[in-house]
Coordinates of C-alpha atoms and ligand atoms in Angstrom, one line a residue:
X1 CA -5.3 0.9 -5.3
X2 CA -5.5 1.0 -9.0
X3 CA -3.4 0.9 -12.1
X4 CA -4.7 0.7 -15.6
X5 CA -1.9 2.4 -17.6
X6 CA -1.0 -0.7 -19.6
X7 CA -4.6 -1.9 -19.8
X8 CA -5.5 0.0 -23.0
X9 CA -2.4 -1.4 -24.8
X10 CA -3.1 -4.9 -23.6
X11 CA -6.7 -4.7 -24.7
X12 CA -5.7 -3.3 -28.1
X13 CA -3.3 -6.2 -28.6
X14 CA -5.9 -8.8 -27.5
X15 CA -8.4 -7.3 -30.0
X16 CA -5.8 -7.4 -32.8
X17 CA -5.0 -11.0 -32.1
X18 CA -8.6 -12.0 -32.0
X19 CA -9.2 -10.2 -35.3
X20 CA -6.2 -12.0 -36.8
X21 CA -7.6 -15.3 -35.6
X22 CA -11.0 -14.7 -37.1
X23 CA -9.4 -13.8 -40.4
X24 CA -7.3 -16.9 -40.2
X25 CA -10.5 -19.0 -40.3
X26 CA -12.1 -18.6 -36.9
X27 CA -9.7 -20.7 -34.9
X28 CA -9.8 -18.5 -31.9
X29 CA -9.3 -21.4 -29.5
X30 CA -5.7 -21.9 -30.7
X31 CA -4.9 -18.3 -29.9
X32 CA -6.9 -17.9 -26.7
X33 CA -3.8 -19.1 -24.8
X34 CA -1.9 -16.0 -25.8
X35 CA -4.6 -13.5 -25.0
X36 CA -3.0 -12.2 -21.9
X37 CA 0.2 -10.1 -21.8
X38 CA 2.8 -9.6 -19.1
X39 CA 2.1 -6.8 -16.6
X40 CA 4.5 -3.8 -16.8
X41 CA 7.8 -4.1 -14.9
X42 CA 7.5 -0.6 -13.5
X43 CA 5.0 2.3 -13.1
X44 CA 7.2 4.9 -14.6
X45 CA 7.5 7.0 -11.5
X46 CA 9.4 10.2 -12.4
X47 CA 12.3 9.3 -10.0
X48 CA 12.0 5.5 -9.9
X49 CA 10.7 4.3 -13.3
X50 CA 11.0 0.6 -12.4
X51 CA 9.4 0.9 -9.0
X52 CA 6.0 -0.9 -8.7
X53 CA 4.5 -3.1 -11.3
X54 CA 1.6 -2.9 -13.7
X55 CA -1.3 -5.2 -14.5
X56 CA -2.7 -5.8 -11.0
X57 CA -3.7 -4.1 -7.8
X58 CA -2.7 -5.6 -4.5
X59 CA -5.5 -5.8 -2.0
X60 CA -3.8 -7.5 0.9
X61 CA -0.3 -8.7 2.0
X62 CA 0.0 -11.4 4.6
X63 CA 3.7 -11.6 5.6
X64 CA 5.0 -14.3 7.8
X65 CA 8.5 -13.6 9.0
X66 CA 10.9 -15.3 11.3
X67 CA 14.1 -13.5 12.2
X68 CA 17.2 -14.6 14.0
X69 CA 19.2 -11.6 15.2
X70 CA 22.3 -13.7 15.8
X71 CA 22.7 -14.6 12.2
X72 CA 20.7 -11.8 10.7
X73 CA 18.7 -14.4 8.7
X74 CA 15.1 -13.7 7.7
X75 CA 12.7 -16.5 6.6
X76 CA 9.6 -15.2 4.9
X77 CA 6.4 -16.1 3.3
X78 CA 4.5 -13.4 1.4
X79 CA 0.9 -14.2 0.5
X80 CA -0.3 -11.4 -1.8
X81 CA -4.0 -11.1 -2.8
X82 CA -4.4 -8.9 -5.9
X83 CA -6.9 -8.1 -8.6
X84 CA -5.9 -8.3 -12.2
X85 CA -6.3 -5.1 -14.2
X86 CA -5.7 -6.9 -17.5
X87 CA -5.5 -10.4 -18.8
X88 CA -2.2 -11.4 -17.4
X89 CA 0.3 -14.0 -18.8
X90 CA 2.9 -13.0 -16.2
X91 CA 3.5 -10.2 -13.7
X92 CA 6.3 -8.8 -11.6
X93 CA 7.0 -8.1 -7.9
X94 CA 9.8 -5.9 -6.7
X95 CA 12.3 -7.6 -4.4
X96 CA 15.9 -6.7 -3.6
X97 CA 18.4 -9.3 -2.5
X98 CA 17.2 -12.5 -0.7
X99 CA 16.7 -15.9 -2.2
X100 CA 13.3 -17.0 -3.5
X101 CA 12.2 -20.5 -2.7
X102 CA 8.8 -21.5 -4.1
X103 CA 6.2 -19.4 -5.8
X104 CA 2.6 -20.2 -6.5
X105 CA -0.5 -18.6 -7.9
X106 CA -3.9 -19.8 -6.7
X107 CA -2.2 -22.9 -5.3
X108 CA -0.5 -23.9 -8.6
X109 CA 3.3 -23.6 -8.8
X110 CA 4.4 -20.6 -10.9
X111 CA 7.7 -20.2 -12.8
X112 CA 10.0 -17.6 -11.3
X113 CA 12.6 -15.4 -13.0
X114 CA 14.9 -12.9 -11.4
X115 CA 16.5 -9.8 -13.0
X116 CA 17.8 -7.1 -10.7
X117 CA 15.0 -6.1 -8.3
X118 CA 12.4 -7.5 -10.6
X119 CA 10.9 -10.9 -9.8
X120 CA 8.7 -12.2 -12.7
X121 CA 6.1 -14.8 -12.0
X122 CA 4.5 -16.8 -14.8
X123 CA 1.4 -18.6 -13.5
X124 CA 0.5 -22.0 -15.1
X125 CA -2.8 -20.5 -16.2
X126 CA -3.4 -17.0 -17.3
X127 CA -5.2 -14.7 -15.0
X128 CA -8.3 -13.0 -16.4
X129 CA -8.9 -9.3 -16.1
X130 CA -10.9 -8.6 -13.0
X131 CA -10.0 -11.9 -11.3
X132 CA -8.7 -11.9 -7.7
X133 CA -5.7 -14.1 -7.4
X134 CA -3.4 -15.2 -4.6
X135 CA 0.3 -15.3 -5.0
X136 CA 2.5 -17.1 -2.4
X137 CA 6.3 -16.6 -2.4
X138 CA 8.7 -18.1 0.1
X139 CA 12.1 -16.5 0.6
X140 CA 15.1 -16.3 2.9
X141 CA 18.4 -14.7 3.4
X142 CA 20.2 -11.9 5.2
X143 CA 18.5 -8.7 4.0
X144 CA 20.7 -6.0 2.7
X145 CA 19.9 -2.3 3.2
X146 CA 19.7 0.0 0.2
X147 CA 21.5 3.3 0.1
X148 CA 19.4 6.1 -1.2
X149 CA 20.4 8.7 -3.7
X150 CA 20.7 11.1 -0.8
X151 CA 23.1 8.8 1.0
X152 CA 20.6 7.5 3.7
X153 CA 20.4 3.8 4.4
X154 CA 17.1 2.1 4.6
X155 CA 15.3 -1.2 4.4
X156 CA 15.8 -3.9 6.9
X157 CA 18.5 -2.5 9.2
X158 CA 20.3 -4.7 11.7
X159 CA 20.7 -3.5 15.3
X160 CA 22.7 -4.9 18.2
X161 CA 19.7 -7.0 19.4
X162 CA 17.4 -7.2 16.4
X163 CA 16.4 -5.1 13.4
X164 CA 14.3 -2.2 12.4
X165 CA 12.7 -1.8 9.0
X166 CA 11.9 1.6 7.3
X167 CA 11.2 2.0 3.6
X168 CA 10.9 5.6 2.3
X169 CA 11.2 5.7 -0.6
X170 CA 12.3 2.3 -1.8
X171 CA 13.6 0.2 1.2
X172 CA 10.6 -2.1 1.7
X173 CA 11.7 -4.3 -1.2
X174 CA 14.6 -5.5 0.9
X175 CA 12.3 -7.5 3.2
X176 CA 9.3 -8.5 1.2
X177 CA 8.3 -8.9 -2.4
X178 CA 5.4 -6.7 -3.6
X179 CA 4.2 -3.8 -5.6
X180 CA 6.4 -1.2 -4.0
X181 CA 5.1 2.0 -5.6
X182 CA 3.1 4.3 -3.2
X183 CA 0.1 4.2 -5.6
X184 CA -0.7 0.6 -4.8
X185 CA -1.9 0.6 -1.3
X186 CA -3.2 -2.5 0.5
X187 CA -4.1 -4.0 3.9
X188 CA -1.5 -5.9 5.8
X189 CA -1.2 -8.7 8.3
X190 CA 2.4 -9.2 9.6
X191 CA 3.3 -12.2 11.7
X192 CA 6.7 -12.1 13.4
X193 CA 8.5 -14.9 15.1
X194 CA 11.6 -13.9 17.2
X195 CA 13.7 -15.5 19.9
X196 CA 12.5 -15.6 23.5
X197 CA 13.1 -12.3 25.4
X198 CA 12.7 -10.1 22.4
X199 CA 9.8 -7.9 21.4
X200 CA 8.6 -7.6 17.8
X201 CA 6.5 -4.6 16.8
X202 CA 4.8 -3.7 13.6
X203 CA 2.0 -1.6 12.2
X204 CA -1.6 -1.7 13.5
X205 CA -3.0 -3.8 16.3
X206 CA -1.4 -6.8 17.9
X207 CA -4.1 -9.5 17.6
X208 CA -2.2 -12.6 18.9
X209 CA 0.8 -13.5 20.9
X210 CA 2.0 -17.1 21.4
X211 CA 5.1 -18.9 22.6
X212 CA 6.3 -22.0 20.8
X213 CA 7.7 -25.0 22.7
X214 CA 11.2 -23.9 21.6
X215 CA 10.6 -20.5 23.4
X216 CA 10.3 -18.4 20.3
X217 CA 7.6 -15.8 20.4
X218 CA 5.1 -15.1 17.6
X219 CA 3.0 -12.0 17.4
X220 CA 0.4 -11.1 14.8
X221 CA -0.1 -7.5 13.6
X222 CA -3.2 -6.4 11.7
X223 CA -3.2 -3.1 9.7
X224 CA -6.4 -3.3 7.7
X225 CA -6.5 0.3 6.3
X226 CA -4.8 0.8 3.0
X227 CA -1.1 1.3 3.4
X228 CA 1.7 2.2 0.9
X229 CA 4.5 -0.3 1.3
X230 CA 7.1 2.3 2.3
X231 CA 5.1 2.8 5.5
X232 CA 5.3 -0.9 6.6
X233 CA 7.6 -1.4 9.6
X234 CA 9.0 -4.0 11.9
X235 CA 11.1 -3.3 15.0
X236 CA 12.7 -6.3 16.8
X237 CA 14.7 -6.0 20.0
X238 CA 14.6 -5.7 23.7
X239 CA 12.0 -3.0 23.6
X240 CA 10.0 -1.7 26.5
X241 CA 6.4 -1.4 25.4
X242 CA 3.6 0.6 26.9
X243 CA -0.1 1.1 26.1
X244 CA -2.6 3.9 26.3
X245 CA -5.8 5.1 24.6
X246 CA -6.3 8.1 22.3
X247 CA -9.4 9.8 21.1
X248 CA -11.6 7.7 23.3
X249 CA -11.1 4.4 21.6
X250 CA -7.8 4.2 19.6
X251 CA -5.3 1.9 21.2
X252 CA -1.8 3.4 21.5
X253 CA 1.2 1.1 21.7
X254 CA 4.7 2.5 22.1
X255 CA 8.0 0.8 22.2
X256 CA 11.3 2.2 23.3
X257 CA 14.8 0.7 23.4
X258 CA 15.7 0.2 27.1
X259 CA 18.7 2.5 26.8
X260 CA 16.4 5.4 25.9
X261 CA 13.1 4.4 27.4
X262 CA 13.3 6.5 30.5
X263 CA 14.1 9.7 28.5
X264 CA 11.4 9.2 26.0
X265 CA 8.5 8.2 28.3
X266 CA 7.2 11.7 29.0
X267 CA 7.0 12.6 25.3
X268 CA 5.5 9.3 24.3
X269 CA 2.8 10.0 26.9
X270 CA 1.9 13.1 24.9
X271 CA 0.7 11.1 21.8
X272 CA -3.0 11.1 22.8
X273 CA -3.0 14.9 23.4
X274 CA -1.3 15.6 20.1
X275 CA -3.6 13.3 18.2
X276 CA -6.6 15.0 19.8
X277 CA -5.4 18.4 18.8
X278 CA -4.6 17.2 15.2
X279 CA -8.0 15.6 14.9
X280 CA -9.6 18.9 15.6
X281 CA -7.5 20.5 12.9
X282 CA -7.3 17.8 10.3
X283 CA -10.5 15.8 10.9
X284 CA -11.0 12.2 12.1
X285 CA -7.9 10.2 12.7
X286 CA -7.7 7.8 9.8
X287 CA -6.5 4.6 11.5
X288 CA -7.6 2.2 14.2
X289 CA -4.3 2.1 16.0
X290 CA -1.6 4.6 17.0
X291 CA 1.8 4.6 18.7
X292 CA 5.5 5.1 18.1
X293 CA 8.9 3.3 18.2
X294 CA 12.0 4.9 19.6
X295 CA 15.2 3.1 18.7
X296 CA 18.7 3.4 19.9
X297 CA 20.9 5.8 17.9
X298 CA 23.3 4.5 15.2
X299 CA 20.9 2.5 13.0
X300 CA 18.2 4.7 11.6
X301 CA 19.2 7.6 9.4
X302 CA 15.9 9.4 9.7
X303 CA 12.6 9.3 11.6
X304 CA 9.7 7.9 9.5
X305 CA 6.0 8.2 9.7
X306 CA 5.4 4.4 9.4
X307 CA 1.7 3.9 9.4
X308 CA 0.1 4.1 12.8
X309 CA 3.5 3.7 14.5
X310 CA 6.2 6.1 13.4
X311 CA 9.8 5.3 14.2
X312 CA 12.4 7.7 15.7
X313 CA 16.1 7.4 16.3
X314 CA 16.5 8.5 20.0
X315 CA 18.6 11.5 19.3
X316 CA 16.1 13.1 17.0
X317 CA 13.0 12.3 19.2
X318 CA 11.6 15.7 20.3
X319 CA 8.2 17.2 20.3
X320 CA 8.5 18.9 16.9
X321 CA 9.4 15.7 15.1
X322 CA 6.7 13.8 17.0
X323 CA 4.1 16.4 15.9
X324 CA 5.5 16.1 12.3
X325 CA 5.3 12.3 12.1
X326 CA 1.9 12.1 13.7
X327 CA 0.6 14.7 11.2
X328 CA 1.8 12.5 8.4
X329 CA -0.8 10.0 9.4
X330 CA -3.3 12.3 7.7
X331 CA -0.9 13.8 5.1
X332 CA 1.1 11.0 3.4
X333 CA -0.3 7.9 5.0
X334 CA -4.1 8.4 4.5
X335 CA -3.7 10.8 1.6
X336 CA -0.7 9.3 -0.2
X337 CA 1.3 10.8 -3.1
X338 CA 0.3 9.6 -6.6
X339 CA 4.0 9.6 -7.5
X340 CA 7.2 10.5 -5.6
X341 CA 7.0 13.9 -7.3
X342 CA 4.0 14.7 -5.1
X343 CA 6.0 14.2 -1.9
X344 CA 5.7 17.9 -0.9
X345 CA 2.1 17.1 -0.2
X346 CA 3.4 15.0 2.7
X347 CA 6.3 17.1 3.9
X348 CA 4.8 20.5 3.3
X349 CA 1.8 19.6 5.4
X350 CA 3.8 17.8 8.1
X351 CA 6.1 20.9 8.4
X352 CA 3.1 23.2 8.5
X353 CA 1.6 21.0 11.3
X354 CA 4.8 21.9 13.3
X355 CA 4.1 25.6 12.6
X356 CA 0.5 25.2 13.7
X357 CA 1.5 23.4 16.9
X358 CA 4.0 26.2 17.7
X359 CA 1.4 28.8 17.0
X360 CA -1.0 27.1 19.5
X361 CA 1.3 25.9 22.2
X362 CA 4.5 27.8 21.8
X363 CA 3.1 31.2 21.0
X364 CA 5.0 31.5 17.8
X365 CA 2.6 32.6 15.1
X366 CA 2.8 30.7 11.8
X367 CA 3.7 33.9 10.1
X368 CA 6.9 34.1 12.3
X369 CA 7.8 30.5 11.4
X370 CA 7.2 31.4 7.7
X371 CA 9.4 34.5 8.0
X372 CA 12.2 32.6 9.7
X373 CA 12.1 29.9 7.0
X374 CA 12.0 32.6 4.3
X375 CA 15.1 34.3 5.8
X376 CA 17.1 31.1 6.0
X377 CA 19.8 30.4 3.5
X378 CA 18.1 27.1 2.3
X379 CA 18.4 25.6 -1.1
X380 CA 16.0 27.7 -3.3
X381 CA 17.0 26.3 -6.6
X382 CA 14.0 24.2 -7.2
X383 CA 10.3 24.4 -6.4
X384 CA 8.4 22.0 -4.0
X385 CA 6.5 20.3 -6.8
X386 CA 9.5 19.5 -9.0
X387 CA 12.6 18.1 -7.3
X388 CA 15.3 17.7 -10.1
X389 CA 16.4 14.2 -9.0
X390 CA 15.9 11.4 -6.5
X391 CA 18.7 12.8 -4.3
X392 CA 16.7 16.0 -3.8
X393 CA 13.4 14.4 -2.7
X394 CA 14.0 15.2 0.9
X395 CA 15.6 18.6 0.5
X396 CA 14.4 21.8 2.2
X397 CA 12.3 23.0 -0.8
X398 CA 10.0 20.0 -0.3
X399 CA 9.7 20.6 3.5
X400 CA 10.1 24.3 4.3
X401 CA 9.1 25.7 1.0
X402 CA 6.2 23.1 0.9
X403 CA 5.0 24.6 4.2
X404 CA 5.5 28.1 2.8
X405 CA 3.1 27.3 -0.1
X406 CA 0.5 26.4 2.5
X407 CA 1.1 29.6 4.5
X408 CA 0.8 31.7 1.4
X409 CA -2.4 29.9 0.7
X410 CA -3.7 30.7 4.2
X411 CA -2.8 34.4 3.7
X412 CA -4.6 34.4 0.4
X413 CA -7.8 32.7 1.3
X414 CA -8.0 33.6 5.0
X415 CA -8.1 31.5 8.2
X416 CA -11.6 30.2 7.8
X417 CA -11.3 28.8 4.3
X418 CA -7.8 27.6 5.1
X419 CA -9.2 25.7 8.1
X420 CA -11.8 24.1 5.8
X421 CA -9.0 23.0 3.4
X422 CA -7.0 21.5 6.3
X423 CA -10.0 19.2 7.1
X424 CA -11.5 18.9 3.6
X425 CA -8.3 17.7 1.8
X426 CA -7.7 14.7 4.0
X427 CA -11.4 13.9 3.9
X428 CA -11.7 14.0 0.2
X429 CA -8.7 11.7 -0.5
X430 CA -9.0 9.6 2.7
X431 CA -7.1 6.3 2.2
X432 CA -6.4 7.2 -1.4
X433 CA -3.7 8.8 -3.6
X434 CA -3.5 12.3 -4.7
X435 CA -1.3 14.4 -7.0
X436 CA -0.3 18.1 -6.9
X437 CA -2.8 18.8 -9.7
X438 CA -5.5 17.2 -7.5
X439 CA -4.5 19.5 -4.7
X440 CA -4.5 22.7 -6.7
X441 CA -7.9 22.0 -8.3
X442 CA -9.4 21.0 -4.9
X443 CA -8.2 24.2 -3.3
X444 CA -9.4 26.4 -6.2
X445 CA -12.8 24.7 -6.0
X446 CA -13.0 25.4 -2.2
X447 CA -11.7 28.9 -2.6
X448 CA -14.0 29.6 -5.5
X449 CA -11.3 31.2 -7.6
X450 CA -8.2 30.7 -9.7
X451 CA -4.9 30.8 -7.7
X452 CA -2.4 30.6 -10.6
X453 CA -0.4 33.5 -9.3
X454 CA 0.2 31.7 -6.0
X455 CA 1.1 28.3 -7.6
X456 CA 3.4 29.9 -10.2
X457 CA 5.5 31.6 -7.7
X458 CA 5.5 29.4 -4.6
X459 CA 4.7 25.9 -5.9
X460 CA 6.3 25.8 -9.4
X461 CA 8.7 28.8 -9.5
X462 CA 12.4 28.3 -9.6
X463 CA 14.6 30.4 -7.4
X464 CA 13.7 32.4 -4.3
X465 CA 10.5 34.5 -4.6
X466 CA 11.3 38.2 -4.6
X467 CA 9.0 38.9 -1.6
X468 CA 8.0 36.8 1.3
Ligands
LIG1 N1 9.5 11.2 5.7 C1 10.5 11.3 6.7 C2 10.1 12.6 7.5 O1 9.1 12.6 8.0 C3 11.9 11.4 6.1 C4 12.4 10.3 5.3 C5 13.7 10.6 4.7 N2 14.0 9.5 3.8 C6 15.2 9.5 3.1 N3 15.4 8.5 2.3 N4 16.0 10.5 3.2 O2 10.7 13.6 7.5
LIG2 ZN1 8.1 14.2 7.1

């Protein structure tokens, strides 16, 4: 949950100003008002340089949202608790579309400026480095989905009877303002108000449900463990919900569109069993809730591992993808990429989790899954750890070849050490962020040797390796 890239520069500037003031006759008080500097407007992600914002670290989002499916209008209040990483004269939030009403910082009105997807807030008083501050933004409007570089649509997506929100990689800024880079994780509380007769589901545990005199229903969802904003979700509609318990104490809540509920019930019932198996392989389940949402086809362009409660379009809901999205709870959700360039750490592991599941329950050894993937005519032009552009982030090199890296690692270090890595990696970076370099140095430490040959060919090498 931390960013201090711009801090050194800000501190240097502050020191220079103070020195100037002293030279000018010691009138530091006159200049103390300009000590702070604006937080950066982006975190220079390799693919999305303006995504996220510098100068602060969000600790908690409290989102209060009312949605009217008839008009598509969303009314929101975001209360964002953050810690300043520098003396701040102003800071940014990412927000796409929508109309901002009022903004305040620590209860005092703040000036708001809008340029593209950057919302700049200038508090009345500067925020001191290290201070925790609370920003409140009210907003409203009909959210507009974003179209990704690869052509998929995401964000707040309207359905016949409601909406479903998914955000990988940049869609969450269409429904709430925030620090939308995966490196700034935070706890969430999401309060949803919808018309009578509809369900509203989000991440984590439902802690309250009340009906207003006008019939509208409000539910409160708490997701206290750190979450990257692309993993926040909301599903509103005539869902059928069901509950169960996993791992002895983890509440499971599933929701399925009535048109597909009967067909998905048996697979949804397998969630506790799959989590149990994955816990044995990957270590303790990282969250205090679990579940899934199955939507009607035609809205979602992809299934997503939204935290604690992955979402699936009905037509792609099968055991393999369920295993994949549940594995992401460890790989991606608990251990989150430092930048979008590290996405293979999510997709390679989640794909390898499919191979492991097939090995155990389908009697297909992982080496067979590897051989099949190697024989396929996939895109081999770029390596898992370096997609050339945003439109390639979700291409086969990140998924299949990412899993191949792990299989080659298993062959190199043996099943025992590989098993240790499968548990140790998510333990070491639990609820944190990690980069590819973190991974290779962690693995080399566990293996007790240099693995450059492996990384050079499978992780960083362009083109198809000569031999499987
Ligand atoms: N992470 C999702 C999965 O588990 C896929 C998301 C694809 N997103 C996109 N914008 N194409 O496979
Ligand atoms: Zn995935």
